[in-house]
mmCIF file of C-alpha atoms in Angstrom:
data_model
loop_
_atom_site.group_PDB
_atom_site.id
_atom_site.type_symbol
_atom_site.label_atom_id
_atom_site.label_comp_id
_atom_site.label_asym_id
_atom_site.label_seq_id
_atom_site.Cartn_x
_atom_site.Cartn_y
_atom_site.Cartn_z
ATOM 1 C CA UNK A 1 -11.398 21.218 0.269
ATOM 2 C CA UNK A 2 -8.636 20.317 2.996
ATOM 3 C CA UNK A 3 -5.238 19.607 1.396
ATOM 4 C CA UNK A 4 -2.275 18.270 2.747
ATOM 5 C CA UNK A 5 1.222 18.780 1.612
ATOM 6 C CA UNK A 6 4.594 16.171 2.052
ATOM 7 C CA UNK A 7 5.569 18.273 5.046
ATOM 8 C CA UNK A 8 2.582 17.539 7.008
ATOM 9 C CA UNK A 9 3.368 14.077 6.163
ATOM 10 C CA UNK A 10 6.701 14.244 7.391
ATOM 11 C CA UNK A 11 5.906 16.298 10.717
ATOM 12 C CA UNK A 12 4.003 13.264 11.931
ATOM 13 C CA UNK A 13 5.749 10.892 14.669
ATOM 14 C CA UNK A 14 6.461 8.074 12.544
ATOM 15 C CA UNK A 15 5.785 5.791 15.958
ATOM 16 C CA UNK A 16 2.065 6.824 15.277
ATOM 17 C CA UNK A 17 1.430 5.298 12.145
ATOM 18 C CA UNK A 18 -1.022 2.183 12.340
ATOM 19 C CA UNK A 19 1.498 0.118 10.468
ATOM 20 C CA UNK A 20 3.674 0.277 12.990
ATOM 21 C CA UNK A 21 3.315 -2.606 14.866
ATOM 22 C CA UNK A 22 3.083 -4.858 11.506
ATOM 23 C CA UNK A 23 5.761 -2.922 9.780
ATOM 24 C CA UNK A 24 8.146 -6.164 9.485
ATOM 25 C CA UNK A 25 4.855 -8.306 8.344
ATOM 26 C CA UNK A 26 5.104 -5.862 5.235
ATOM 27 C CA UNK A 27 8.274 -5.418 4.548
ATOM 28 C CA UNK A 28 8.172 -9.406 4.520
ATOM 29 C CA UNK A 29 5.089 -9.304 2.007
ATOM 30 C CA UNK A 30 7.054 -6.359 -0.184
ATOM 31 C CA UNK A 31 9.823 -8.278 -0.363
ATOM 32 C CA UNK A 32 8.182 -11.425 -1.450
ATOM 33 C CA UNK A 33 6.594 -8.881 -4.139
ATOM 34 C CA UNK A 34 9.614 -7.633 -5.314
ATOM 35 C CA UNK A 35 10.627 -11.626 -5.971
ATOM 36 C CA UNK A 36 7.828 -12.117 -7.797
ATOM 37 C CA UNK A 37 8.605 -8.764 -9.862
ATOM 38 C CA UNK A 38 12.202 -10.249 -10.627
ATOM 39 C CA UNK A 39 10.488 -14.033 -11.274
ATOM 40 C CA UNK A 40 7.981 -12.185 -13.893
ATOM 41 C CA UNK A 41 11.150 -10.223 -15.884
ATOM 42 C CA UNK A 42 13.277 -13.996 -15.971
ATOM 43 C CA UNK A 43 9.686 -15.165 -17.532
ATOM 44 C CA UNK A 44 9.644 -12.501 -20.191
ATOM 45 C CA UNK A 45 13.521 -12.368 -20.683
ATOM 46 C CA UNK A 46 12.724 -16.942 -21.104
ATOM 47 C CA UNK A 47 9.911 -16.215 -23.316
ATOM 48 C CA UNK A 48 8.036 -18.064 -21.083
ATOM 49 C CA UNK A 49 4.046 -18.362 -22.173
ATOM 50 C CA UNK A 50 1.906 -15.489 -22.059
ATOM 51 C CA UNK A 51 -0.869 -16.743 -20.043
ATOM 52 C CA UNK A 52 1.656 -17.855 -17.589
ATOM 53 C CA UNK A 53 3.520 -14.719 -17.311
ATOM 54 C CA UNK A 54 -0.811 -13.192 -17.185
ATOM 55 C CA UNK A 55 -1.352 -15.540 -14.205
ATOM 56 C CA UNK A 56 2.615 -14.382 -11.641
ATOM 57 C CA UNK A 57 1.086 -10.734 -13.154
ATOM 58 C CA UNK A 58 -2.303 -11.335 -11.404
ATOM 59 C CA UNK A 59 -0.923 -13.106 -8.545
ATOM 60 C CA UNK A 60 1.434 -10.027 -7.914
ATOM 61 C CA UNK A 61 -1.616 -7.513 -8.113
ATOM 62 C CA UNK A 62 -3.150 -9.339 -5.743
ATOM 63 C CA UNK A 63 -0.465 -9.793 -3.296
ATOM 64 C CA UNK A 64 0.224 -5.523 -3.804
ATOM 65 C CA UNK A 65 -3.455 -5.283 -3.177
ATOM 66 C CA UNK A 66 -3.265 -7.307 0.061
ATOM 67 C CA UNK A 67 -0.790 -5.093 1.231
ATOM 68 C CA UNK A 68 -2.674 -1.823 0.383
ATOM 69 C CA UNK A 69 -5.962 -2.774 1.698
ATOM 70 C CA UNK A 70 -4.187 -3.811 5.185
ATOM 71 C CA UNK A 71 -1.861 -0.253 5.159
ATOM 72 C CA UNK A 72 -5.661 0.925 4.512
ATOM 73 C CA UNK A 73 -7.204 -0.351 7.337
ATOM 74 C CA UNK A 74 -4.554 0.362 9.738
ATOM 75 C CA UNK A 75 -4.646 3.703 8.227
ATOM 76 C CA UNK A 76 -8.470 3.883 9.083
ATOM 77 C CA UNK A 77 -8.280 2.191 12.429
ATOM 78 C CA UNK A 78 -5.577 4.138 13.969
ATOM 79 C CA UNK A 79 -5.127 7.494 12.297
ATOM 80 C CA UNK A 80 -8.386 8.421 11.240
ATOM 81 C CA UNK A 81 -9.681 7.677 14.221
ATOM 82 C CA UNK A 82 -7.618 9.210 16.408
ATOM 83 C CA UNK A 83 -8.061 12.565 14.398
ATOM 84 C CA UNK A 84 -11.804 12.097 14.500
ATOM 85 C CA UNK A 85 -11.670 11.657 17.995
ATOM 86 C CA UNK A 86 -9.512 15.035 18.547
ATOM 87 C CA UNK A 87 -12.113 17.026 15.847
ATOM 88 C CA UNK A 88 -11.459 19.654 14.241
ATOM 89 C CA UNK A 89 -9.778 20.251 11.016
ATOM 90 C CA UNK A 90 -7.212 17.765 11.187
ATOM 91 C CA UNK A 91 -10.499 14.760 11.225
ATOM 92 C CA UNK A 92 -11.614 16.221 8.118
ATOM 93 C CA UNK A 93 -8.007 15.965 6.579
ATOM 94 C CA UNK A 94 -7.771 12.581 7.900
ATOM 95 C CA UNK A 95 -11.135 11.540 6.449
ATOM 96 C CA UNK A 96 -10.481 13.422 3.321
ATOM 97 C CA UNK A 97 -7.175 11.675 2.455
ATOM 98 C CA UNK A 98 -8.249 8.500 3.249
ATOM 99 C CA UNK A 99 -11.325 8.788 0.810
ATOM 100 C CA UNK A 100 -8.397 9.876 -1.757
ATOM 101 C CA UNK A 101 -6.597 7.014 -0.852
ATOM 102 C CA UNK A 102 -9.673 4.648 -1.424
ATOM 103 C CA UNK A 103 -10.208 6.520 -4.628
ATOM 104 C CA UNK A 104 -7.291 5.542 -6.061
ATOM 105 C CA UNK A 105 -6.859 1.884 -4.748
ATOM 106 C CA UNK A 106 -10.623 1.405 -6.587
ATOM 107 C CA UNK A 107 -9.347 2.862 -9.903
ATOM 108 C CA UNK A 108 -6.570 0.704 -9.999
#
């Protein structure tokens, strides 16, 4: 089993992460998010109707989903591959985290 800890994380060049290149495209989304997280506490602090306050709850999973199935495939498309292109131990890290990460998006 290949493991990797926070400081592995952190010794990476943050210029190569896939995100990169659409980091202001998510910090737009995540923002948008967080509105909808403040709209959804005015709706329960209103007493506003459940199934309304049900449907901005869905609509905000969805939108967090969007955001973690495109840091996903960036992921995928741009580390992964580069460390399965370079081999060795650091592929099967790369491979191994990113079935972790998959994992846990599917349980949620």
């Amino acid at each position: 089993m290949v493991t990797t800890s926070p400081q592995d994380h952190a010794a990476h060049d943050h210029a190569a992460h896939g995100y990169i290149t659409a980091k202001d495209d998510y910090l737009k989304r995540l923002r948008r998010i967080e509105g909808q997280s403040r709209g959804l506490q005015r709706m329960v602090e209103e007493e506003k109707y459940c199934i309304d306050i049900l449907t901005q709850v869905s609509a905000m999973t969805k939108a967090l989903q969007a955001v973690a199935m495109g840091l996903l495939e960036d992921h995928i498309s741009h580390c992964v591959v580069d460390a399965a292109v370079a081999g060795g131990p650091e592929a099967e890290a790369k491979i191994k985290e990113a079935t972790d990460a998959i994992a846990r998006l599917v349980r949620s």
